[in-house]
CSV table of C-alpha atoms in Angstrom, one decimal:
chain,number,residue,atom,x,y,z
A,1,MET,CA,220.5,229.2,4.7
A,2,LYS,CA,218.5,230.1,7.6
A,3,ALA,CA,220.5,230.4,10.8
A,4,ILE,CA,220.8,228.2,13.6
A,5,PRO,CA,219.2,228.6,17.1
A,6,ALA,CA,221.2,228.0,20.0
A,7,GLU,CA,218.9,226.2,22.4
A,8,TYR,CA,218.8,223.9,18.7
A,9,GLY,CA,222.1,222.2,19.9
A,10,LEU,CA,221.9,222.6,23.7
A,11,VAL,CA,219.1,221.1,23.1
A,12,LEU,CA,220.7,218.1,21.3
A,13,ALA,CA,223.5,218.0,23.5
A,14,ALA,CA,221.2,217.3,26.3
A,15,VAL,CA,218.9,214.5,24.5
A,16,LEU,CA,222.1,213.1,23.6
A,17,PHE,CA,223.1,213.1,27.3
A,18,MET,CA,219.9,211.9,28.7
A,19,LEU,CA,220.0,209.1,26.5
A,20,GLY,CA,224.0,208.0,27.9
A,21,LEU,CA,222.3,208.2,31.3
A,22,ILE,CA,220.0,206.5,30.7
A,23,SER,CA,222.2,203.3,29.1
A,24,LEU,CA,225.1,203.5,31.9
A,25,LEU,CA,222.0,203.4,34.8
A,26,ILE,CA,220.1,200.1,33.2
A,27,ARG,CA,223.4,198.6,31.7
A,28,ARG,CA,224.9,195.2,33.6
A,29,ASN,CA,227.4,195.0,30.9
A,30,ILE,CA,230.7,196.8,31.6
A,31,VAL,CA,231.4,197.9,27.8
A,32,PHE,CA,227.6,198.4,27.3
A,33,MET,CA,228.3,201.2,30.4
A,34,LEU,CA,232.2,202.3,29.1
A,35,ILE,CA,230.2,203.2,25.7
A,36,SER,CA,227.4,205.4,26.9
A,37,VAL,CA,230.1,207.3,28.7
A,38,GLU,CA,231.4,207.7,25.5
A,39,ILE,CA,228.1,209.1,24.2
A,40,MET,CA,227.7,211.2,27.4
A,41,LEU,CA,231.7,213.2,26.5
A,42,ASN,CA,230.5,213.9,23.5
A,43,ALA,CA,227.3,215.4,24.3
A,44,ALA,CA,229.2,217.5,26.8
A,45,GLY,CA,231.4,218.2,23.6
A,46,LEU,CA,228.9,219.1,21.7
A,47,ALA,CA,228.0,221.5,24.3
A,48,PHE,CA,231.1,223.4,24.0
A,49,ILE,CA,231.1,223.4,20.2
A,50,VAL,CA,227.6,225.1,20.7
A,51,ALA,CA,228.7,227.5,23.0
A,52,GLY,CA,232.0,228.2,20.8
A,53,SER,CA,229.8,229.0,18.1
A,54,ARG,CA,227.1,231.3,20.1
A,55,TRP,CA,230.3,233.8,20.7
A,56,ASN,CA,232.4,233.0,17.5
A,57,GLN,CA,235.4,232.1,19.8
A,58,PRO,CA,237.6,229.0,19.4
A,59,ASP,CA,237.4,228.2,23.1
A,60,GLY,CA,234.9,226.0,22.9
A,61,GLN,CA,237.2,223.9,20.4
A,62,VAL,CA,239.9,224.1,22.1
A,63,MET,CA,237.6,222.9,25.4
A,64,PHE,CA,236.8,220.0,22.7
A,65,LEU,CA,240.1,219.0,22.1
A,66,PHE,CA,240.5,218.7,25.8
A,67,ILE,CA,237.9,216.0,26.3
A,68,LEU,CA,238.7,213.9,22.6
A,69,THR,CA,241.9,213.4,25.0
A,70,MET,CA,240.6,212.6,27.9
A,71,ALA,CA,237.9,210.4,26.0
A,72,ALA,CA,240.6,208.5,24.5
A,73,ALA,CA,242.7,208.3,27.8
A,74,GLU,CA,239.7,206.5,29.5
A,75,VAL,CA,238.9,204.0,26.8
A,76,SER,CA,242.2,202.6,27.1
A,77,VAL,CA,242.6,202.5,30.1
A,78,GLY,CA,239.2,201.1,30.9
A,79,LEU,CA,239.6,198.9,28.7
A,80,ALA,CA,242.6,196.9,29.8
A,81,LEU,CA,240.8,196.9,33.2
A,82,ILE,CA,237.6,195.3,31.3
A,83,LEU,CA,240.1,192.8,29.5
A,84,GLN,CA,241.1,192.1,32.9
A,85,ILE,CA,238.2,191.4,35.0
A,86,TYR,CA,236.9,189.4,32.2
A,87,HIS,CA,240.1,186.8,32.8
A,88,GLN,CA,240.0,187.4,36.6
A,89,LEU,CA,235.6,186.8,36.5
A,90,LYS,CA,234.8,185.0,33.4
A,91,THR,CA,232.6,187.5,32.3
A,92,LEU,CA,231.7,190.7,31.7
A,93,ASN,CA,228.9,191.9,34.7
A,94,SER,CA,230.1,194.5,36.6
A,95,ASP,CA,228.0,193.0,40.0
A,96,GLU,CA,230.5,190.5,40.2
A,97,ALA,CA,233.0,193.4,40.5
A,98,SER,CA,232.0,194.3,43.4
A,99,LYS,CA,234.4,192.4,46.0
A,100,MET,CA,237.9,193.6,46.7
A,101,LYS,CA,240.9,191.6,46.1
A,102,GLY,CA,237.8,189.0,44.3
B,1,MET,CA,221.8,224.6,7.0
B,2,LEU,CA,218.1,224.8,9.8
B,3,ILE,CA,217.9,221.9,7.5
B,4,ILE,CA,220.8,219.7,7.4
B,5,PHE,CA,221.6,220.7,11.4
B,6,TYR,CA,217.4,219.1,11.6
B,7,ILE,CA,218.5,215.6,9.7
B,8,ALA,CA,222.3,215.0,11.5
B,9,SER,CA,220.1,215.8,14.8
B,10,ALA,CA,217.6,213.0,14.0
B,11,VAL,CA,220.2,211.0,12.7
B,12,ALA,CA,221.9,211.1,15.8
B,13,VAL,CA,219.5,210.5,18.2
B,14,ILE,CA,218.0,207.5,16.9
B,15,SER,CA,221.6,205.8,15.6
B,16,THR,CA,221.8,206.5,19.7
B,17,VAL,CA,218.8,205.5,21.0
B,18,LEU,CA,219.4,202.3,19.0
B,19,VAL,CA,222.5,201.7,20.5
B,20,ILE,CA,221.1,201.3,23.6
B,21,THR,CA,218.9,199.0,22.8
B,22,GLN,CA,221.1,196.7,20.9
B,23,HIS,CA,221.7,193.1,22.8
B,24,ASN,CA,225.0,192.7,20.7
B,25,LEU,CA,227.8,194.7,21.4
B,26,VAL,CA,229.2,194.4,18.0
B,27,HIS,CA,226.1,196.0,16.4
B,28,ALA,CA,226.1,198.8,19.3
B,29,LEU,CA,230.1,200.3,18.2
B,30,LEU,CA,227.9,200.2,14.3
B,31,TYR,CA,225.2,201.5,15.2
B,32,LEU,CA,228.2,204.3,17.6
B,33,VAL,CA,229.9,205.1,14.7
B,34,VAL,CA,226.8,206.4,12.5
B,35,SER,CA,226.1,208.2,15.8
B,36,PHE,CA,229.6,209.9,15.7
B,37,LEU,CA,229.4,210.7,12.0
B,38,ALA,CA,225.9,211.9,12.2
B,39,VAL,CA,227.4,214.4,15.5
B,40,ALA,CA,230.6,215.4,13.4
B,41,MET,CA,228.3,216.5,10.6
B,42,ALA,CA,226.1,218.6,13.1
B,43,PHE,CA,229.7,220.2,14.2
B,44,TYR,CA,230.2,220.6,10.8
B,45,VAL,CA,227.0,222.9,10.1
B,46,LEU,CA,227.9,225.0,13.9
B,47,GLY,CA,230.6,226.3,11.7
B,48,ALA,CA,233.5,223.9,13.2
B,49,PRO,CA,235.5,221.6,10.3
B,50,PHE,CA,238.0,221.2,12.1
B,51,ILE,CA,235.9,219.8,14.8
B,52,ALA,CA,234.0,217.7,12.6
B,53,VAL,CA,237.4,215.8,10.7
B,54,LEU,CA,238.6,214.9,14.1
B,55,GLU,CA,235.8,213.8,15.5
B,56,VAL,CA,235.5,211.3,12.1
B,57,ILE,CA,239.3,210.4,12.5
B,58,ILE,CA,239.6,210.1,16.5
B,59,TYR,CA,236.1,209.3,17.7
B,60,ALA,CA,234.9,207.2,14.9
B,61,GLY,CA,237.8,205.4,13.5
B,62,ALA,CA,240.3,205.1,16.7
B,63,ILE,CA,238.3,205.0,19.8
B,64,VAL,CA,235.6,202.7,18.0
B,65,VAL,CA,237.7,200.4,16.1
B,66,LEU,CA,240.0,200.0,19.5
B,67,MET,CA,236.7,198.5,21.4
B,68,ILE,CA,235.7,196.3,18.4
B,69,PHE,CA,239.8,194.7,18.6
B,70,VAL,CA,239.0,194.3,23.0
B,71,ILE,CA,235.8,193.2,22.3
B,72,MET,CA,237.3,190.2,19.3
B,73,MET,CA,239.7,189.7,21.9
B,74,LEU,CA,237.0,188.5,24.7
B,75,ASN,CA,235.8,186.2,22.1
B,76,LEU,CA,232.3,186.6,23.7
B,77,ARG,CA,229.5,183.9,22.2
B,78,GLN,CA,225.8,184.2,21.2
B,79,GLU,CA,225.5,183.3,25.6
B,80,SER,CA,226.5,186.5,26.2
B,81,VAL,CA,223.6,188.4,23.7
B,82,GLU,CA,220.9,185.5,25.0
B,83,GLN,CA,222.3,187.2,28.7
B,84,GLU,CA,222.0,190.5,27.8
B,85,ARG,CA,218.3,190.6,26.5
B,86,LYS,CA,217.4,189.0,29.9
B,87,TRP,CA,219.4,191.8,31.7
B,88,LEU,CA,217.4,194.5,29.7
B,89,ASN,CA,213.7,193.9,30.8
B,90,VAL,CA,210.8,196.6,31.7
B,91,ARG,CA,211.2,196.1,35.4
B,92,ILE,CA,214.6,197.1,34.9
B,93,VAL,CA,214.9,199.8,32.6
B,94,ALA,CA,211.6,201.7,33.8
B,95,GLY,CA,213.0,203.4,36.5
B,96,PRO,CA,215.5,204.9,35.2
B,97,VAL,CA,213.9,206.0,32.4
B,98,LEU,CA,211.3,207.8,34.2
B,99,LEU,CA,213.7,209.5,36.4
B,100,THR,CA,215.9,210.1,33.7
B,101,ILE,CA,213.3,211.4,31.7
B,102,VAL,CA,212.0,214.4,34.3
B,103,LEU,CA,215.0,215.3,34.7
B,104,ALA,CA,215.4,216.1,31.0
B,105,GLY,CA,212.2,217.7,30.6
B,106,GLU,CA,213.0,219.9,33.4
B,107,LEU,CA,216.1,220.7,31.4
B,108,LEU,CA,214.6,221.5,28.4
B,109,TYR,CA,211.2,223.7,29.8
B,110,MET,CA,214.7,225.7,31.0
B,111,LEU,CA,215.9,226.4,27.7
B,112,SER,CA,213.0,226.5,25.9
B,113,THR,CA,212.2,230.0,28.4
B,114,GLU,CA,215.2,231.7,27.2
B,115,ALA,CA,214.7,234.5,24.2
B,116,SER,CA,216.4,232.2,21.1
B,117,ILE,CA,219.6,233.4,20.2
B,118,ASN,CA,220.0,232.4,16.4
B,119,LEU,CA,224.4,231.5,15.7
B,120,SER,CA,225.8,233.1,13.2
B,121,GLY,CA,227.3,230.2,11.5
B,122,ASP,CA,230.7,231.7,11.1
B,123,VAL,CA,233.6,228.9,10.8
B,124,ILE,CA,235.9,228.8,12.8
B,125,GLY,CA,238.7,227.3,11.2
B,126,ALA,CA,242.1,225.1,12.1
B,127,LYS,CA,243.6,228.3,12.1
B,128,ALA,CA,241.9,230.4,15.1
B,129,VAL,CA,242.0,227.1,17.4
B,130,GLY,CA,245.8,226.2,16.5
B,131,ILE,CA,246.5,229.4,17.8
B,132,SER,CA,244.2,230.0,21.2
B,133,LEU,CA,245.6,226.1,21.4
B,134,TYR,CA,248.9,226.7,21.1
B,135,GLY,CA,248.5,230.2,22.6
B,136,PRO,CA,246.8,230.8,26.2
B,137,TYR,CA,245.6,227.2,26.4
B,138,VAL,CA,249.5,225.8,26.1
B,139,ILE,CA,249.5,224.6,29.9
B,140,GLY,CA,246.1,222.5,29.0
B,141,VAL,CA,248.2,220.9,26.0
B,142,GLU,CA,251.4,220.2,28.4
B,143,LEU,CA,248.0,218.8,30.9
B,144,SER,CA,246.9,216.6,27.6
B,145,GLY,CA,250.5,214.9,27.4
B,146,ILE,CA,251.0,214.5,31.1
B,147,LEU,CA,247.6,212.4,31.0
B,148,LEU,CA,247.8,210.6,27.2
B,149,MET,CA,250.8,209.3,29.4
B,150,ALA,CA,249.9,208.2,32.6
B,151,GLY,CA,247.1,206.5,30.4
B,152,ILE,CA,249.1,204.9,28.3
B,153,VAL,CA,251.2,203.6,31.8
B,154,GLY,CA,247.7,202.5,32.7
B,155,ALA,CA,247.3,200.6,30.2
B,156,TYR,CA,250.0,198.7,29.7
B,157,HIS,CA,250.7,197.7,32.9
B,158,LEU,CA,247.0,196.8,33.8
B,159,GLY,CA,246.8,194.8,30.0
B,160,ARG,CA,249.6,192.5,31.0
B,161,GLN,CA,249.0,188.7,31.1
B,162,LYS,CA,250.6,188.3,34.7
B,163,LYS,CA,252.1,184.7,34.3
B,164,LYS,CA,251.2,182.2,36.8
B,165,VAL,CA,254.4,181.3,38.5
B,166,THR,CA,253.8,178.1,40.2
B,167,HIS,CA,257.6,177.4,42.6
B,168,ARG,CA,258.5,173.7,41.3
B,169,PHE,CA,259.4,173.3,45.2
B,170,LEU,CA,255.3,174.6,46.2
B,171,GLU,CA,253.9,172.2,43.0
B,172,LYS,CA,255.8,169.6,44.6
B,173,GLN,CA,253.8,170.6,48.1
B,174,GLU,CA,250.5,169.9,46.2
B,175,GLU,CA,250.7,166.9,44.4
């Protein structure tokens, strides 16, 4: 039962966040962009958990709960927007939705 | 504990890489479930069992299922996979990947220069989290409630299909 160094948790969070950021930058499909935002939020929550575990305080977990709430609200509104965009433009390409009043 | 954490981290990173390289949306979402389950395992090892349970129930359960339902409603066909394959070529991918890897390398270098601190691995259970949540952070709970309410109203308003209303006189003019 060896203890986990705190850096390893932070490294995992950093790598996951990096993967989410890469996915957000290279994708043009708007659903994939929403998925990558989820990955990044999850990575940020992981960093909070590691910090809470480092100081033996529950505050990190409380912060994760708030991130979870925010992610749920964001996904519901984002998916409604995606449905609306798909019905209006008949595509999931985010470049198509570059004009207002399109 | 360290071995379990290593394995969970490896599974999380590999499945996330598979998420971002998939062309099919449903395959990507299934890999996303695996990634969330692996991160939940890491949470459990880090001493946050309550958060691990919530990760499985809410992230891997509710949020991903919501996305899968929306993809079912979009009714995408094989063309979308072909289009995704066309969009994801090396010329587009190379720049962002290189720049992000440079930034991540800097971050990892800075993390590696710090003195190493071991986590105690003490379990912080649901009781401590609940006391903290409804003690000093109760204003955050109320704000979360307002945010969720706004989310419900926004999702209902945006998701409503507008009925095409054409007045009968206007219809005649068009003819």
